[in-house]
Amino acid sequence: MTLPVIIHTPALTSGAIDTSTIPGWGVDADPLNDPTYPIRDRARDPGLTSDWERPTIQHPDVEILQSIEHIRQPAVVGTSVPPSGLSGMMRRTAFRWSESNWTHWLLLMGADRVNVIEGIVDDLAHARIPNIPAEMGIRSELAHNKRGFAKKLAVGGLIGVVAVGLLKRRRQQ
Amino acid sequence: MLAMNYRGPYRIRLSEKPMPEILHPRDAIVRVTRSCICGSDLHLYHGMVPDTRVGTTFGHEFCGVVEQLGPEVENLKVGDHVLVPFNIACGQCHFCLQGLFGNCHEVNPEATALGGIFGYSHTAGGYDGGQAEYVRVPYADVGPVVIPDWMDLDDAVMLTDVVPTGYQAAEMGGIQKGDTVVVFGAGPVGLMAARCAWLFGAGRVIVIDMYDYRLEFARTYCPAEVYNFKEIDDVVVFLKKATDGLGADVAIDAVGGDASGNALHTLFGTKLKLEAGSAIALHWAINSVKKGGIVSIVGVYGPTGNMIPIGNVVNKGITIRANQASVKRLLPRLIEHVRMGHIDPKAMITHRVPLDHIADAYHMFAAKLDGCIKPVLVPNGG
């Protein structure tokens, strides 16, 4: 049986086990038996420390949301589309939880859906009616999938007719 | 400048956006000459990746001409034509120092599990991508590589992601001479993984997909044995029978979260989004590899969780190897493979589309129309 190989001993803290006290610790260590990928350059592994020579720090002028698993903001960050509106509030809330927590991701997914509506409202506010068929690539559908398009239209039309019929029936009742 | 503009699932358009600016001394501004739509862009396009904000520009496969440089970039000059790895890396953090350029820790504030990727949501750092006329390239002194004079631009753009990811998929498989390798997915990355499996000495390469036109391409391009899973009752039983009842030595998942083939995964993974994508290809990979075999994953999944048979991983003693491709590390070897004619990346390009028609290109690629395998976006008039 191959045991896990520990090359670097973590800094000892209160309660940590001093591996030098363990009989036989590391005697079977085989650096060539390395399942990591890409094969790590262990010669350049400084151990578990965040004390590397950091790049120049970027100072963004927009709001950056940050994972609570980070101990500091990375040196360089993306600045596109800062959080805003209701979706932005939801995203800020999401970052109260770690990446390991489903609440974090579900809130972000929810914010994405709210953001779509915000996008349409923003378009309308700027007197722009989004051309949704064009945005969905209608030209390639018509050029390469006429039969599929006709089928989708027929199915959509049928669902529409049934829905209208049901609504009328309910009103009459 | 003109740039792709995400408006919501299945909806994109080309819009005027402000020119990117130098925001850090190691930034460059690159004028894009080629960009691709990647299979993993479709996960964004389908609304599967959390924190994909309306207004974002996608595109992590691109090359272009350096227009501006920050004061700390000394290894490039204005006018250089560069190919830009899809992952952004600082070159000096704990992970970059060890060659893990796909796992940089100085580039993504929103997540620690993922490095920084151009145009791949805020979960990957919040950087705009290269499906635009211009793009900001952070840490330009680390990632970008000047395209050799002899190299075709279409080959160069394929070296930013498709080729290294496919190559790394095969490399992670730890393929030994004579091994049987099964590749799930005949998209560009799967095709390249199958092609590269031979470079590592595979004895047999099998490709599984559901689109006949892609399988036909794989048959000659890779070359490989090809099977359409829609014509097979049970893929795992089929593969076991094809390997004397044992299973393949190596299984590669080159599909990721958009996989078809199982109603339950489709419902939970792609429709309800309660899984981090449909994981049926990975499910098949785990169950069809031999005991003690290796499963190599380059298919992209979201950050939450998936239903996969982890008990079988334990019981079969499977080794799983996975990562985002470490493009920078692999590029010298891959450029040499292209030069020697061992691989022909541009042969996978089926469509060249003007940036103006980007919405149609996405739909065509996503819906697998017109025999599309790999669409490349060229600047308007380019």
Coordinates of C-alpha atoms in Angstrom, one line a residue:
Chain A
M1 CA 0.0 0.0 0.0
T2 CA 1.3 3.4 -0.9
L3 CA 1.0 5.9 1.9
P4 CA 0.6 9.7 1.3
V5 CA 4.0 11.3 0.9
I6 CA 4.5 14.5 2.9
I7 CA 7.6 16.3 1.6
H8 CA 7.1 19.6 3.5
T9 CA 6.4 19.5 7.2
P10 CA 3.8 22.3 8.0
A11 CA 4.9 24.8 10.5
L12 CA 4.3 23.4 14.0
T13 CA 1.5 25.0 15.8
S14 CA 0.0 24.2 19.2
G15 CA -1.5 20.7 19.0
A16 CA 0.2 19.9 15.7
I17 CA 2.0 16.6 15.4
D18 CA 5.8 16.7 15.2
T19 CA 6.5 14.2 12.5
S20 CA 10.0 13.7 13.6
T21 CA 8.5 11.8 16.6
I22 CA 6.8 9.3 14.3
P23 CA 8.9 6.2 13.8
G24 CA 9.6 5.6 10.1
W25 CA 8.0 8.9 8.9
G26 CA 8.8 9.4 5.2
V27 CA 11.1 6.4 4.7
D28 CA 9.2 5.3 1.6
A29 CA 8.9 8.8 0.1
D30 CA 9.4 8.6 -3.6
P31 CA 9.4 12.0 -5.4
L32 CA 9.0 10.2 -8.8
N33 CA 5.7 8.8 -7.7
D34 CA 3.9 12.1 -8.1
P35 CA 0.3 12.0 -9.2
T36 CA -0.1 15.8 -9.4
Y37 CA -0.5 17.5 -12.7
P38 CA 1.2 19.3 -14.2
I39 CA 4.2 17.6 -12.5
R40 CA 5.0 20.1 -9.8
D41 CA 8.5 21.6 -9.8
R42 CA 9.1 20.6 -6.2
A43 CA 12.5 22.2 -6.1
R44 CA 10.6 25.6 -6.3
D45 CA 8.0 24.7 -3.7
P46 CA 8.6 27.0 -0.8
G47 CA 6.1 25.1 1.4
L48 CA 2.8 26.3 2.6
T49 CA 3.5 30.0 2.8
S50 CA 1.9 33.0 1.2
D51 CA 5.1 34.9 1.5
W52 CA 6.2 34.9 -2.1
E53 CA 7.4 38.1 -3.9
R54 CA 4.1 39.6 -4.9
P55 CA 3.4 41.4 -8.2
T56 CA 2.7 45.1 -8.1
I57 CA -0.7 45.5 -6.6
Q58 CA -3.5 46.8 -8.8
H59 CA -5.8 49.3 -7.1
P60 CA -9.2 48.9 -8.9
D61 CA -11.6 51.9 -9.0
V62 CA -14.6 49.6 -9.2
E63 CA -16.2 47.3 -6.6
I64 CA -14.5 43.9 -6.5
L65 CA -16.3 41.1 -4.7
Q66 CA -13.9 38.7 -3.0
S67 CA -14.1 35.1 -1.8
I68 CA -13.9 34.8 2.0
E69 CA -11.4 32.0 1.4
H70 CA -8.9 34.6 0.2
I71 CA -6.6 36.0 2.9
R72 CA -6.0 39.1 0.8
Q73 CA -7.0 40.5 -2.6
P74 CA -5.0 39.0 -5.5
A75 CA -2.6 41.4 -7.0
V76 CA -4.4 41.7 -10.3
V77 CA -8.2 41.7 -10.7
G78 CA -10.7 41.9 -13.5
T79 CA -12.8 45.1 -13.5
S80 CA -15.5 44.4 -16.0
V81 CA -19.2 44.9 -15.1
P82 CA -19.0 45.7 -11.4
P83 CA -22.0 44.6 -9.4
S84 CA -25.1 46.9 -9.5
G85 CA -28.8 46.9 -8.8
L86 CA -30.7 44.1 -7.2
S87 CA -28.4 41.5 -8.8
G88 CA -25.5 43.3 -7.3
M89 CA -27.1 43.2 -3.8
M90 CA -27.6 39.5 -4.2
R91 CA -24.0 39.0 -5.3
R92 CA -22.7 40.9 -2.3
T93 CA -24.8 38.8 -0.1
A94 CA -23.5 35.6 -1.8
F95 CA -20.0 36.5 -0.7
R96 CA -20.9 36.1 3.0
W97 CA -20.5 32.3 2.3
S98 CA -17.5 30.4 1.1
E99 CA -17.1 28.7 -2.2
S100 CA -17.8 25.4 -0.4
N101 CA -21.3 26.5 0.5
W102 CA -24.2 26.0 -1.9
T103 CA -25.9 29.2 -0.7
H104 CA -23.0 31.1 -2.3
W105 CA -23.5 29.6 -5.7
L106 CA -27.3 29.5 -5.6
L107 CA -27.4 33.2 -4.8
L108 CA -25.0 34.0 -7.7
M109 CA -27.1 31.9 -10.1
G110 CA -30.2 33.7 -8.9
A111 CA -28.5 37.0 -9.4
D112 CA -27.6 36.0 -12.9
R113 CA -31.3 35.5 -13.7
V114 CA -32.3 38.8 -12.1
N115 CA -29.5 40.5 -14.1
V116 CA -31.0 39.3 -17.4
I117 CA -34.2 41.2 -16.5
E118 CA -32.1 44.2 -15.4
G119 CA -30.4 44.0 -18.8
I120 CA -33.7 44.2 -20.7
V121 CA -34.9 47.1 -18.4
D122 CA -31.7 48.9 -19.1
D123 CA -32.1 48.5 -22.8
L124 CA -35.6 49.9 -22.7
A125 CA -34.5 52.7 -20.5
H126 CA -32.0 53.6 -23.2
A127 CA -34.8 53.5 -25.8
R128 CA -33.4 50.3 -27.2
I129 CA -35.7 47.3 -27.9
P130 CA -33.5 44.2 -27.8
N131 CA -33.7 42.2 -31.0
I132 CA -33.9 38.9 -29.2
P133 CA -34.2 36.6 -32.3
A134 CA -31.1 38.2 -33.7
E135 CA -29.3 37.8 -30.3
M136 CA -30.2 34.1 -30.4
G137 CA -28.7 33.6 -33.8
I138 CA -31.9 33.4 -35.9
R139 CA -29.9 33.8 -39.2
S140 CA -27.9 30.7 -38.7
E141 CA -31.0 28.8 -37.6
L142 CA -32.8 29.9 -40.9
A143 CA -29.8 29.2 -43.0
H144 CA -28.9 25.7 -41.6
N145 CA -31.9 24.4 -39.8
K146 CA -35.1 25.4 -41.6
R147 CA -36.9 22.2 -40.8
G148 CA -36.0 22.4 -37.1
F149 CA -37.1 26.0 -37.0
A150 CA -40.4 25.2 -38.6
K151 CA -40.8 22.4 -36.0
K152 CA -40.1 24.7 -33.1
L153 CA -42.5 27.3 -34.5
A154 CA -45.2 24.6 -34.9
V155 CA -44.7 23.3 -31.4
G156 CA -44.6 26.8 -30.0
G157 CA -47.7 27.7 -31.9
L158 CA -49.5 24.6 -30.7
I159 CA -48.6 25.3 -27.0
G160 CA -49.8 28.9 -27.5
V161 CA -53.1 27.8 -29.0
V162 CA -53.7 25.3 -26.1
A163 CA -52.7 27.9 -23.5
V164 CA -55.1 30.5 -25.0
G165 CA -57.9 27.9 -25.2
L166 CA -57.4 27.0 -21.6
L167 CA -57.4 30.6 -20.5
K168 CA -60.6 31.3 -22.4
R169 CA -62.3 28.2 -20.9
R170 CA -61.3 29.3 -17.4
R171 CA -62.8 32.8 -18.0
Q172 CA -66.0 31.4 -19.4
Q173 CA -66.3 29.2 -16.3
Chain B
M1 CA -14.5 49.3 -30.0
L2 CA -16.8 46.4 -31.0
A3 CA -17.1 43.5 -28.6
M4 CA -19.4 40.6 -27.9
N5 CA -21.9 41.5 -25.2
Y6 CA -23.7 38.7 -23.2
R7 CA -27.3 39.6 -22.5
G8 CA -28.5 36.3 -20.9
P9 CA -28.7 32.6 -21.6
Y10 CA -28.7 32.0 -25.4
R11 CA -28.6 35.8 -26.1
I12 CA -25.6 37.8 -27.2
R13 CA -24.9 40.7 -29.5
L14 CA -22.1 42.8 -30.8
S15 CA -21.9 46.2 -29.1
E16 CA -19.8 49.3 -28.8
K17 CA -17.8 49.2 -25.6
P18 CA -15.1 51.5 -24.2
M19 CA -11.5 50.7 -25.3
P20 CA -9.7 48.6 -22.6
E21 CA -7.0 50.5 -20.7
I22 CA -3.7 49.6 -19.0
L23 CA -4.8 49.1 -15.3
H24 CA -1.6 47.5 -14.0
P25 CA 2.1 48.0 -15.0
R26 CA 2.2 44.4 -16.3
D27 CA -0.8 44.8 -18.6
A28 CA -0.9 44.9 -22.4
I29 CA -3.6 46.0 -24.8
V30 CA -3.9 43.6 -27.7
R31 CA -5.7 44.2 -31.0
V32 CA -7.4 40.8 -31.7
T33 CA -6.7 39.2 -35.1
R34 CA -8.3 35.8 -34.4
S35 CA -10.5 34.5 -31.6
C36 CA -12.4 31.2 -31.3
I37 CA -15.6 30.2 -29.7
C38 CA -14.7 27.3 -27.3
G39 CA -16.9 24.5 -26.3
S40 CA -16.6 25.8 -22.8
D41 CA -18.0 29.1 -23.9
L42 CA -21.2 27.3 -24.5
H43 CA -21.5 26.6 -20.7
L44 CA -21.5 30.4 -20.3
Y45 CA -23.8 30.9 -23.2
H46 CA -26.3 28.4 -21.7
G47 CA -26.2 30.2 -18.4
M48 CA -24.5 27.4 -16.5
V49 CA -21.6 29.3 -14.9
P50 CA -22.5 31.3 -11.7
D51 CA -21.8 35.0 -11.8
T52 CA -21.9 35.5 -15.5
R53 CA -23.0 39.1 -15.6
V54 CA -25.0 40.8 -18.4
G55 CA -22.6 43.0 -20.4
T56 CA -19.6 40.6 -20.1
T57 CA -17.5 39.9 -23.2
F58 CA -16.5 36.2 -23.6
G59 CA -13.5 34.8 -25.4
H60 CA -10.5 33.0 -23.9
E61 CA -8.9 31.8 -27.2
F62 CA -7.4 34.6 -29.1
C63 CA -4.3 36.0 -30.6
G64 CA -3.5 39.5 -31.7
V65 CA -1.0 42.4 -32.1
V66 CA 0.4 44.2 -29.1
E67 CA -0.8 47.9 -29.2
Q68 CA 0.2 49.2 -25.8
L69 CA 2.4 47.9 -23.0
G70 CA 2.6 48.6 -19.3
P71 CA 5.9 49.9 -18.0
E72 CA 6.9 46.5 -16.3
V73 CA 6.5 44.4 -19.5
E74 CA 10.0 44.1 -20.9
N75 CA 9.8 40.9 -23.0
L76 CA 7.3 42.2 -25.6
K77 CA 7.2 45.2 -27.8
V78 CA 4.5 47.1 -29.5
G79 CA 3.7 45.4 -32.9
D80 CA 4.5 41.9 -31.7
H81 CA 2.0 39.3 -32.9
V82 CA 1.2 37.1 -29.9
L83 CA -0.9 34.1 -29.0
V84 CA -2.3 34.5 -25.5
P85 CA -2.9 31.5 -23.2
F86 CA -6.4 31.3 -21.9
N87 CA -5.3 31.3 -18.3
I88 CA -3.9 34.4 -16.8
A89 CA -0.9 33.8 -14.5
C90 CA 1.4 36.0 -12.5
G91 CA 4.4 33.7 -12.7
Q92 CA 5.6 34.2 -9.1
C93 CA 2.9 32.9 -6.7
H94 CA 3.1 29.6 -4.8
F95 CA 1.5 27.8 -7.7
C96 CA 3.0 29.5 -10.7
L97 CA 6.5 28.9 -9.3
Q98 CA 5.8 25.1 -9.5
G99 CA 4.6 25.3 -13.1
L100 CA 0.9 25.3 -12.2
F101 CA 0.1 28.3 -14.4
G102 CA -3.6 27.3 -14.6
N103 CA -3.9 27.7 -10.8
C104 CA -2.4 31.2 -10.2
H105 CA -3.4 32.7 -6.9
E106 CA -2.8 36.4 -7.8
V107 CA -5.5 36.8 -10.4
N108 CA -9.0 35.9 -9.2
P109 CA -10.6 37.6 -6.2
E110 CA -13.9 35.8 -6.5
A111 CA -12.7 32.3 -6.1
T112 CA -9.8 30.4 -4.8
A113 CA -10.5 27.1 -6.5
L114 CA -10.1 28.7 -10.0
G115 CA -7.4 30.8 -11.5
G116 CA -8.1 33.7 -13.8
I117 CA -9.5 33.1 -17.3
F118 CA -10.2 35.7 -20.0
G119 CA -13.9 36.2 -20.6
Y120 CA -15.1 33.4 -18.4
S121 CA -17.4 35.1 -15.8
H122 CA -16.6 36.8 -12.6
T123 CA -16.1 33.4 -11.0
A124 CA -13.0 33.2 -13.2
G125 CA -11.8 36.7 -12.2
G126 CA -14.1 39.2 -14.0
Y127 CA -11.9 39.8 -17.0
D128 CA -13.3 40.7 -20.4
G129 CA -12.4 38.3 -23.2
G130 CA -11.0 38.4 -26.7
Q131 CA -14.2 38.1 -28.7
A132 CA -13.7 41.8 -29.4
E133 CA -11.5 44.2 -31.3
Y134 CA -9.3 44.8 -28.4
V135 CA -8.6 43.2 -25.0
R136 CA -6.7 43.9 -21.8
V137 CA -4.1 41.2 -21.2
P138 CA -2.9 41.2 -17.6
Y139 CA 0.6 39.8 -16.7
A140 CA 1.6 40.2 -20.3
D141 CA 5.2 39.4 -19.5
V142 CA 4.2 35.8 -18.5
G143 CA 1.6 34.3 -20.8
P144 CA 1.7 35.7 -24.3
V145 CA 4.1 34.1 -26.8
V146 CA 5.3 35.8 -30.0
I147 CA 4.0 33.7 -32.9
P148 CA 6.8 32.3 -35.0
D149 CA 7.1 33.6 -38.5
W150 CA 6.4 30.2 -40.1
M151 CA 3.3 29.6 -38.1
D152 CA -0.2 30.0 -39.6
L153 CA -2.4 32.3 -37.6
D154 CA -5.1 29.7 -37.5
D155 CA -2.7 27.2 -35.9
A156 CA -1.6 29.9 -33.4
V157 CA -5.1 30.6 -32.1
M158 CA -5.7 26.9 -31.6
L159 CA -2.6 26.8 -29.4
T160 CA -4.2 29.1 -26.8
D161 CA -6.5 26.4 -25.4
V162 CA -7.7 23.6 -27.7
V163 CA -4.3 22.0 -28.4
P164 CA -2.8 22.3 -24.9
T165 CA -6.0 21.2 -23.2
G166 CA -6.3 18.1 -25.5
Y167 CA -2.6 17.4 -25.2
Q168 CA -2.8 17.7 -21.4
A169 CA -5.8 15.4 -21.3
A170 CA -3.7 12.7 -22.9
E171 CA -0.7 13.5 -20.8
M172 CA -2.7 13.3 -17.6
G173 CA -3.9 9.9 -18.7
G174 CA -0.4 8.6 -18.0
I175 CA -0.7 6.6 -21.3
Q176 CA 1.8 3.8 -21.6
K177 CA 2.8 2.1 -24.8
G178 CA 0.1 -0.1 -26.0
D179 CA -2.7 1.3 -23.8
T180 CA -6.3 1.5 -24.8
V181 CA -7.6 5.0 -24.5
V182 CA -11.3 6.0 -24.7
V183 CA -12.1 9.6 -25.3
F184 CA -15.6 10.9 -24.5
G185 CA -16.5 13.8 -26.7
A186 CA -15.5 14.5 -30.3
G187 CA -15.5 18.2 -30.0
P188 CA -12.2 20.0 -30.7
V189 CA -10.6 19.2 -27.3
G190 CA -11.7 15.5 -27.6
L191 CA -10.3 15.3 -31.1
M192 CA -7.0 16.7 -30.0
A193 CA -6.9 14.5 -27.0
A194 CA -7.4 11.4 -29.2
R195 CA -4.8 12.7 -31.7
C196 CA -2.3 13.3 -28.9
A197 CA -2.9 9.9 -27.2
W198 CA -0.9 8.4 -30.1
L199 CA 2.0 10.8 -29.3
F200 CA 2.2 9.0 -25.9
G201 CA 2.2 5.6 -27.4
A202 CA -1.5 4.5 -27.1
G203 CA -2.1 1.2 -28.8
R204 CA -5.8 1.8 -29.4
V205 CA -7.9 5.0 -29.4
I206 CA -11.7 5.0 -29.2
V207 CA -13.9 8.1 -29.5
I208 CA -17.5 8.2 -28.2
D209 CA -19.9 11.0 -29.2
M210 CA -23.5 11.4 -30.5
Y211 CA -22.9 13.4 -33.7
D212 CA -22.1 11.3 -36.7
Y213 CA -20.4 14.2 -38.6
R214 CA -18.0 14.7 -35.7
L215 CA -17.3 11.0 -35.4
E216 CA -16.6 10.8 -39.1
F217 CA -14.1 13.6 -38.7
A218 CA -12.5 11.8 -35.7
R219 CA -12.2 8.6 -37.7
T220 CA -9.8 10.2 -40.1
Y221 CA -8.3 13.1 -38.2
C222 CA -7.3 11.4 -35.0
P223 CA -7.5 8.6 -36.4
A224 CA -9.7 6.6 -34.0
E225 CA -12.3 3.9 -33.7
V226 CA -15.5 5.8 -33.4
Y227 CA -18.9 5.0 -31.9
N228 CA -22.2 6.8 -31.6
F229 CA -23.6 6.2 -28.1
K230 CA -27.1 6.8 -29.4
E231 CA -26.8 3.6 -31.3
I232 CA -25.5 1.6 -28.3
D233 CA -27.8 0.3 -25.5
D234 CA -25.2 0.7 -22.7
V235 CA -22.0 2.5 -23.4
V236 CA -20.2 1.0 -20.4
V237 CA -21.1 -2.6 -21.3
F238 CA -20.1 -1.9 -24.9
L239 CA -16.7 -0.6 -23.9
K240 CA -16.2 -3.5 -21.5
K241 CA -16.9 -6.0 -24.3
A242 CA -14.6 -4.1 -26.5
T243 CA -11.8 -4.5 -24.0
D244 CA -12.0 -8.2 -23.1
G245 CA -14.4 -7.4 -20.2
L246 CA -11.8 -5.3 -18.4
G247 CA -12.3 -1.7 -19.4
A248 CA -10.0 0.8 -21.0
D249 CA -6.6 1.6 -19.5
V250 CA -7.4 5.3 -19.7
A251 CA -10.6 7.2 -20.0
I252 CA -10.7 10.9 -20.9
D253 CA -13.7 13.2 -20.2
A254 CA -13.5 15.9 -22.9
V255 CA -17.2 16.8 -22.6
G256 CA -18.0 18.5 -19.3
G257 CA -21.3 19.9 -18.1
D258 CA -23.1 20.1 -21.4
A259 CA -23.2 16.3 -21.9
S260 CA -26.2 14.5 -23.3
G261 CA -27.0 10.8 -22.9
N262 CA -28.9 10.5 -19.6
A263 CA -32.3 12.0 -18.8
L264 CA -31.6 12.4 -15.1
H265 CA -28.4 14.3 -15.6
T266 CA -29.9 16.4 -18.3
L267 CA -32.8 17.3 -16.0
F268 CA -30.7 18.1 -12.9
G269 CA -27.6 19.4 -14.6
T270 CA -28.7 21.3 -17.7
K271 CA -32.4 22.1 -17.2
L272 CA -32.8 22.7 -13.4
K273 CA -29.1 23.5 -12.9
L274 CA -29.2 21.7 -9.5
E275 CA -26.0 19.9 -10.6
A276 CA -22.9 21.7 -11.8
G277 CA -23.7 20.5 -15.3
S278 CA -24.7 17.1 -16.7
A279 CA -21.9 14.7 -15.6
I280 CA -22.8 11.6 -17.7
A281 CA -19.6 11.6 -19.7
L282 CA -17.6 11.5 -16.4
H283 CA -20.0 8.9 -15.1
W284 CA -19.3 6.7 -18.1
A285 CA -15.5 7.4 -17.9
I286 CA -15.4 6.1 -14.3
N287 CA -17.5 3.1 -15.0
S288 CA -15.8 2.1 -18.3
V289 CA -12.1 2.4 -17.2
K290 CA -10.5 -0.7 -15.9
K291 CA -9.7 -1.3 -12.3
G292 CA -6.6 0.6 -11.4
G293 CA -7.1 2.7 -14.5
I294 CA -6.8 6.5 -14.9
V295 CA -9.6 8.9 -15.6
S296 CA -8.4 12.2 -17.0
I297 CA -10.8 15.1 -16.8
V298 CA -10.6 18.3 -18.9
G299 CA -14.4 18.7 -19.5
V300 CA -15.5 21.9 -17.7
Y301 CA -18.0 21.7 -14.8
G302 CA -19.4 24.3 -12.5
P303 CA -18.3 24.9 -9.0
T304 CA -21.1 23.2 -7.0
G305 CA -21.4 19.4 -7.2
N306 CA -22.3 16.5 -9.5
M307 CA -23.8 13.1 -9.2
I308 CA -21.0 10.7 -10.0
P309 CA -20.3 7.2 -8.9
I310 CA -17.6 8.0 -6.4
G311 CA -18.0 4.6 -4.7
N312 CA -16.8 3.0 -7.9
V313 CA -13.7 5.2 -7.9
V314 CA -12.8 3.8 -4.6
N315 CA -13.7 0.2 -5.3
K316 CA -11.9 0.1 -8.6
G317 CA -8.9 2.0 -7.4
I318 CA -9.1 4.6 -10.1
T319 CA -6.8 7.5 -10.2
I320 CA -8.5 10.7 -11.3
R321 CA -6.3 13.4 -12.8
A322 CA -7.6 16.8 -13.7
N323 CA -6.7 20.4 -14.2
Q324 CA -7.0 23.4 -16.4
A325 CA -4.3 23.2 -19.0
S326 CA -1.0 24.8 -18.0
V327 CA -0.7 26.4 -21.4
K328 CA 2.5 28.3 -20.8
R329 CA 4.3 25.1 -19.7
L330 CA 3.2 23.1 -22.7
L331 CA 3.6 25.7 -25.5
P332 CA 7.3 25.1 -26.4
R333 CA 6.6 21.4 -26.9
L334 CA 3.4 22.0 -28.8
I335 CA 4.8 24.6 -31.1
E336 CA 7.5 22.0 -32.0
H337 CA 4.8 19.4 -32.6
V338 CA 3.1 21.8 -35.1
R339 CA 6.4 22.6 -36.8
M340 CA 7.2 18.9 -37.1
G341 CA 3.8 18.2 -38.5
H342 CA 2.8 15.8 -35.7
I343 CA -0.4 17.8 -35.2
D344 CA -2.5 19.9 -37.5
P345 CA -4.7 22.2 -35.3
K346 CA -6.1 24.4 -38.1
A347 CA -7.6 21.4 -39.8
M348 CA -10.3 21.3 -37.1
I349 CA -11.5 24.8 -38.1
T350 CA -14.7 24.5 -40.1
H351 CA -16.1 28.0 -40.0
R352 CA -14.5 31.5 -40.3
V353 CA -17.1 34.0 -39.2
P354 CA -16.9 37.9 -39.1
L355 CA -17.2 39.3 -35.6
D356 CA -20.4 41.0 -36.8
H357 CA -22.1 37.6 -37.0
I358 CA -21.1 36.4 -33.6
A359 CA -24.7 35.6 -32.4
D360 CA -25.2 33.4 -35.4
A361 CA -21.8 31.7 -34.9
Y362 CA -22.7 30.9 -31.3
H363 CA -26.0 29.4 -32.2
M364 CA -24.5 27.4 -35.1
F365 CA -21.8 26.0 -32.8
A366 CA -24.2 25.3 -29.9
A367 CA -26.9 23.7 -32.1
K368 CA -24.2 21.7 -34.1
L369 CA -25.5 23.2 -37.4
D370 CA -23.8 23.0 -40.8
G371 CA -21.2 20.4 -39.6
C372 CA -19.7 22.9 -37.3
I373 CA -16.7 21.7 -35.3
K374 CA -14.7 24.8 -34.6
P375 CA -15.7 28.4 -35.5
V376 CA -13.1 31.1 -35.6
L377 CA -14.0 34.8 -35.4
V378 CA -12.1 37.2 -37.6
P379 CA -12.2 40.9 -37.2
N380 CA -14.7 42.7 -39.5
G381 CA -12.9 43.2 -42.8
G382 CA -10.1 40.9 -41.6

